[in-house]
Amino acid sequence: IIKKHTKSNGNVFSKDELVIAYRNLAGKHGLKSVQEKLLNSIKMKPTRTQSGVAPITVLTKPFPCPGKCIFCPSDVRMPKSYLSDEPGAQRAERNWFDPYLQTYNRLQALENIGHSVSKAELIVLGGTWSFYPEKYQIWFIKECFRALNDFGIKDDRLKIEKYYADLKVSLEKNSEKVLTNDPIKNKDEFSDYKIEGEYISKTYNQTVSQLYIAPEKMGGFDVYQSSSWDELLKEQEINETADVRSVGLVIETRPDNISEKEVIRIRKLGCTKAQIGFQSLSDDVLEKNKRGHGVDATRRAVKLLRMAGVKIHAHWMANLYGSSVENDKKDYEKLFADIDFRPDELKIYPCSLIGSAELMQYFKKGLWKPYSYEELLEVLSYCLMNTPEYCRLTRVIRDIPSGDIVEGNKLTNFRQIAEQKLDKAGKESKDIRAREIKNLVFDPKDLRLVETSYKTSTSNEVFLQYVVDSSKVKNKFGHLINDNENSNEASKNKIVAFLRLSLPTEKGFIDELENSAIIREIHVYGAVVDVGKKRGEKSQHLGLGKKLIERAIEIASGESGSVASGKIKESGRYKNLAVISAIGTKEYYRKRGFKDGELYQIMSI
């Protein structure tokens, strides 16, 4: 049809043009009734929102980093550890690392290709978040929220264009070398400042301070990039009932930057999840890689975050200097065997050799080398097979452009390769991501509730999940997925929704949470459904979240005979149930009986 009805110049219409045109016509000429069918037919990259939310990834500006890790790249156009050729980094550079522009334009891009963006998860990346000045952090998050709020009311596009122009003028006034919004031009302009890891004559921190930090202060630009808590609170309050809501806020930091004060501060920002670099659980490996902290710092950081109900999204690296295939396997086992860790989510990043990293010196001297294909496959397939069902493996290989990798693995689909190896051996990964329902169809009557309990250093955790047997799940064509012997969708239990319930076993440092069990996360999988709408056999808005909360109340109050009943007796009964709600989910929890506190929403049970 697209080829038959071309533009006047003979070119075909792009899918984003079709989506925009359809939305302009929606509700007219009888088109509204075919909305879902049409948008699903032309939607681009449907996996972007099949986990139930629209992920909005934004990067902070280039800034000095407290770490000296030998494996970390030093691209002076980027915040530490990021590379200018990575897709997310290029999006940030095209928007001058401005949080408002990054957020607004990412929302626009997702909507243009057919996605609902009413439930947005803000993912703030860029080195060590906790090391940036507090006023910059407040401003950055405030601007992200302002973009969500403005996008919901479709702010005037001309206003956005003017914002671009004003920002460019401000930048050019304050610095000799200014990053433009053209990555190709910047690559040429900043080539003289490139850091070579083979022989480091200047550090990343020195170069970034010279190029950005000093000029910003001289021109007063750092004052522009600052806000007050009251200004942030104003945008957060608007977002509670906005058309585009923040249903999660993620920050990225290091274990040695986590303290009681820091946990409370990121919670005030609206943070619900922390991406935190474990990298290794071996003090020897951490020291050899100049990580700057030991395993004890990681233990303490996890303990403080878990006490506050914050979800822990760990980063773990294989193939680090000083490790080996067998040591990596043992280290990975420790992630879940040791009660001090047991992360909720995990990114597995095998070490890649990047030209600007100090590791180049070790490689040249023959002290370190990347794993072979077979060695990497052995480690990754072992990791997949030994991840518990309460953890989600969000990434297995970092998406580094092959041109930036000097030597070693350049395949970005290694997860799929490892899964195929397991499949041939009759084994499978039990992690959450491998079992997500995605866009598959099921009968709600086939759902069953499964409860799993495990112990941590500060709590007893109960992982409640609604699952459906894969033999009863159909694809979009109405076929049972197990009818296809070659289907990668085959798994015993497809996960449709889950709740993480924390039953503290010791007194925490936040008075508001005293004598409270904590809901650390509720997630319902399936394609994003707009706030307030319901949809047939799809998983969102089936009332599963409400049912999970009711079950959590039973467990926390001690009225349950669940698998966790023994743990409850050990933990004691709780007077309250708290939830670490995102700003945009507060309204949802209010309707279910939770009252607003300073940092949490709490219900008396």
Tab-separated table of C-alpha atoms in Angstrom, residues 119-324:
chain	number	residue	atom	x	y	z
A	119	LYS	CA	4.535	5.928	31.393
A	120	ALA	CA	8.152	7.041	31.166
A	121	GLU	CA	11.127	5.640	33.042
A	122	LEU	CA	13.840	8.306	33.298
A	123	ILE	CA	17.303	6.707	33.155
A	124	VAL	CA	20.048	9.209	34.012
A	125	LEU	CA	23.472	7.952	32.949
A	126	GLY	CA	26.894	9.544	32.828
A	127	GLY	CA	29.707	8.391	35.085
A	128	THR	CA	29.296	9.039	38.802
A	129	TRP	CA	26.045	10.927	39.437
A	130	SER	CA	26.868	11.543	43.101
A	131	PHE	CA	30.053	13.424	42.165
A	132	TYR	CA	28.227	16.203	40.283
A	133	PRO	CA	27.364	19.393	42.248
A	134	GLU	CA	24.046	19.115	44.076
A	135	LYS	CA	22.529	22.184	42.384
A	136	TYR	CA	23.371	20.707	38.966
A	137	GLN	CA	21.716	17.434	39.955
A	138	ILE	CA	18.549	19.204	41.102
A	139	TRP	CA	18.482	21.300	37.902
A	140	PHE	CA	19.047	18.243	35.706
A	141	ILE	CA	16.179	16.255	37.234
A	142	LYS	CA	13.910	19.305	37.362
A	143	GLU	CA	14.437	19.879	33.635
A	144	CYS	CA	13.670	16.230	32.865
A	145	PHE	CA	10.369	16.537	34.740
A	146	ARG	CA	9.607	19.853	33.044
A	147	ALA	CA	10.041	18.180	29.655
A	148	LEU	CA	7.671	15.356	30.644
A	149	ASN	CA	5.095	17.894	31.803
A	150	ASP	CA	5.439	20.097	28.706
A	151	PHE	CA	5.275	17.140	26.316
A	152	GLY	CA	2.008	16.043	27.868
A	153	ILE	CA	0.396	19.335	26.861
A	154	LYS	CA	2.269	19.436	23.534
A	155	ASP	CA	4.315	22.550	24.198
A	156	ASP	CA	4.825	24.809	21.173
A	157	ARG	CA	7.587	23.390	18.950
A	158	LEU	CA	8.758	26.936	18.184
A	159	LYS	CA	9.515	27.350	21.881
A	160	ILE	CA	11.800	24.304	21.708
A	161	GLU	CA	13.627	25.708	18.674
A	162	LYS	CA	14.164	29.039	20.464
A	163	TYR	CA	15.487	27.143	23.454
A	164	TYR	CA	18.055	25.483	21.191
A	165	ALA	CA	19.189	28.863	19.837
A	166	ASP	CA	19.457	30.528	23.270
A	167	LEU	CA	21.440	27.600	24.624
A	168	LYS	CA	23.893	27.727	21.711
A	169	VAL	CA	24.498	31.470	22.219
A	170	SER	CA	25.113	30.973	25.950
A	171	LEU	CA	27.621	28.194	25.310
A	172	GLU	CA	29.555	30.116	22.653
A	173	LYS	CA	29.966	33.140	24.929
A	174	ASN	CA	31.674	31.160	27.630
A	175	SER	CA	34.177	28.877	25.907
A	176	GLU	CA	36.734	28.843	23.098
A	177	LYS	CA	35.915	25.235	22.249
A	178	VAL	CA	32.203	24.556	22.261
A	179	LEU	CA	30.538	21.225	21.644
A	180	THR	CA	28.006	21.776	18.882
A	181	ASN	CA	25.019	19.520	18.282
A	182	ASP	CA	26.860	17.941	15.346
A	183	PRO	CA	28.808	14.822	16.470
A	184	ILE	CA	30.746	14.645	13.173
A	185	LYS	CA	31.922	18.250	13.434
A	186	ASN	CA	32.806	17.779	17.111
A	187	LYS	CA	34.911	14.708	16.313
A	188	ASP	CA	37.105	16.823	14.046
A	189	GLU	CA	37.181	19.926	16.258
A	190	PHE	CA	38.164	18.004	19.399
A	191	SER	CA	40.653	15.606	17.791
A	192	ASP	CA	43.607	17.443	19.383
A	193	TYR	CA	42.253	16.618	22.837
A	194	LYS	CA	41.980	12.878	22.207
A	195	ILE	CA	43.464	10.768	25.014
A	196	GLU	CA	45.529	7.720	24.027
A	197	GLY	CA	45.543	4.976	26.619
A	198	GLU	CA	48.767	3.569	25.202
A	199	TYR	CA	50.656	6.567	26.572
A	200	ILE	CA	48.651	8.941	28.736
A	201	SER	CA	50.191	12.425	28.769
A	202	LYS	CA	47.102	14.143	30.171
A	203	THR	CA	44.212	12.829	32.212
A	204	TYR	CA	40.521	12.919	31.402
A	205	ASN	CA	39.812	15.071	34.468
A	206	GLN	CA	42.463	17.662	33.503
A	207	THR	CA	41.171	17.902	29.942
A	208	VAL	CA	37.488	18.127	30.895
A	209	SER	CA	38.208	20.806	33.514
A	210	GLN	CA	40.107	22.831	30.891
A	211	LEU	CA	37.492	22.434	28.153
A	212	TYR	CA	34.246	22.731	30.102
A	213	ILE	CA	34.341	23.337	33.842
A	214	ALA	CA	36.598	26.418	33.983
A	215	PRO	CA	34.899	28.241	31.055
A	216	GLU	CA	31.447	27.483	32.492
A	217	LYS	CA	32.373	29.061	35.821
A	218	MET	CA	34.018	32.072	34.192
A	219	GLY	CA	30.913	32.727	32.125
A	220	GLY	CA	28.472	32.036	34.931
A	221	PHE	CA	27.007	29.155	32.990
A	222	ASP	CA	27.198	26.905	36.038
A	223	VAL	CA	24.697	29.251	37.694
A	224	TYR	CA	22.283	28.666	34.820
A	225	GLN	CA	22.659	24.909	35.389
A	226	SER	CA	21.395	25.019	38.963
A	227	SER	CA	18.011	24.905	40.637
A	228	SER	CA	16.499	24.848	44.113
A	229	TRP	CA	14.646	21.990	45.788
A	230	ASP	CA	11.456	24.086	45.659
A	231	GLU	CA	11.721	24.426	41.868
A	232	LEU	CA	12.118	20.662	41.539
A	233	LEU	CA	9.214	19.994	43.882
A	234	LYS	CA	6.954	22.213	41.756
A	235	GLU	CA	7.639	20.159	38.602
A	236	GLN	CA	7.283	16.895	40.537
A	237	GLU	CA	3.850	17.907	41.842
A	238	ILE	CA	2.713	18.710	38.288
A	239	ASN	CA	3.963	15.323	37.104
A	240	GLU	CA	1.878	13.406	39.647
A	241	THR	CA	-1.190	13.892	37.438
A	242	ALA	CA	0.425	14.769	34.089
A	243	ASP	CA	-0.351	13.028	30.795
A	244	VAL	CA	3.264	11.811	30.623
A	245	ARG	CA	4.364	10.577	34.049
A	246	SER	CA	7.645	9.398	35.484
A	247	VAL	CA	7.029	5.818	36.662
A	248	GLY	CA	10.690	5.360	37.610
A	249	LEU	CA	13.872	7.397	38.014
A	250	VAL	CA	17.293	5.751	37.751
A	251	ILE	CA	20.677	7.266	38.619
A	252	GLU	CA	24.165	5.794	38.091
A	253	THR	CA	26.883	5.938	40.741
A	254	ARG	CA	29.777	4.175	42.497
A	255	PRO	CA	29.620	2.169	45.761
A	256	ASP	CA	32.064	4.486	47.536
A	257	ASN	CA	29.808	7.466	46.858
A	258	ILE	CA	26.847	5.967	48.725
A	259	SER	CA	26.167	7.120	52.293
A	260	GLU	CA	23.052	7.522	54.435
A	261	LYS	CA	22.908	11.205	53.499
A	262	GLU	CA	23.349	10.423	49.795
A	263	VAL	CA	20.583	7.800	49.793
A	264	ILE	CA	18.140	10.277	51.348
A	265	ARG	CA	19.177	12.946	48.827
A	266	ILE	CA	18.642	10.775	45.731
A	267	ARG	CA	15.298	9.719	47.184
A	268	LYS	CA	14.287	13.407	47.413
A	269	LEU	CA	15.129	13.691	43.718
A	270	GLY	CA	12.557	10.964	43.065
A	271	CYS	CA	15.035	8.113	42.555
A	272	THR	CA	13.605	4.596	42.716
A	273	LYS	CA	16.570	2.616	41.322
A	274	ALA	CA	20.363	2.951	41.434
A	275	GLN	CA	22.706	1.597	38.801
A	276	ILE	CA	25.847	0.824	40.753
A	277	GLY	CA	29.174	-0.522	39.543
A	278	PHE	CA	30.149	-3.652	41.473
A	279	GLN	CA	32.530	-4.599	38.597
A	280	SER	CA	34.063	-7.406	40.699
A	281	LEU	CA	33.664	-8.986	44.149
A	282	SER	CA	37.402	-9.628	44.437
A	283	ASP	CA	39.510	-7.073	46.327
A	284	ASP	CA	42.575	-8.247	44.400
A	285	VAL	CA	40.928	-7.655	41.008
A	286	LEU	CA	39.514	-4.291	42.092
A	287	GLU	CA	42.948	-3.161	43.272
A	288	LYS	CA	44.721	-4.311	40.104
A	289	ASN	CA	42.180	-2.378	38.003
A	290	LYS	CA	42.606	0.768	40.158
A	291	ARG	CA	38.914	0.810	40.998
A	292	GLY	CA	39.477	2.985	44.052
A	293	HIS	CA	37.393	0.985	46.526
A	294	GLY	CA	37.143	-2.536	47.911
A	295	VAL	CA	34.348	-5.054	48.218
A	296	ASP	CA	33.415	-3.726	51.670
A	297	ALA	CA	32.296	-0.439	50.049
A	298	THR	CA	29.979	-2.426	47.784
A	299	ARG	CA	28.574	-4.361	50.746
A	300	ARG	CA	27.838	-1.134	52.606
A	301	ALA	CA	26.302	0.596	49.564
A	302	VAL	CA	23.939	-2.315	48.864
A	303	LYS	CA	22.918	-2.454	52.524
A	304	LEU	CA	22.054	1.262	52.666
A	305	LEU	CA	20.180	1.234	49.356
A	306	ARG	CA	18.198	-1.858	50.316
A	307	MET	CA	17.290	-0.384	53.721
A	308	ALA	CA	15.797	2.555	51.834
A	309	GLY	CA	13.872	0.285	49.464
A	310	VAL	CA	15.876	1.435	46.432
A	311	LYS	CA	16.129	-1.165	43.664
A	312	ILE	CA	19.702	-2.289	43.046
A	313	HIS	CA	20.811	-2.485	39.423
A	314	ALA	CA	24.378	-3.798	39.543
A	315	HIS	CA	27.082	-3.706	36.871
A	316	TRP	CA	29.461	-6.685	36.819
A	317	MET	CA	32.468	-7.120	34.523
A	318	ALA	CA	34.023	-10.317	33.213
A	319	ASN	CA	37.554	-10.540	31.773
A	320	LEU	CA	39.022	-7.842	34.020
A	321	TYR	CA	42.783	-7.622	34.478
A	322	GLY	CA	43.789	-10.194	37.105
A	323	SER	CA	40.769	-12.454	36.631
A	324	SER	CA	40.179	-15.612	34.565
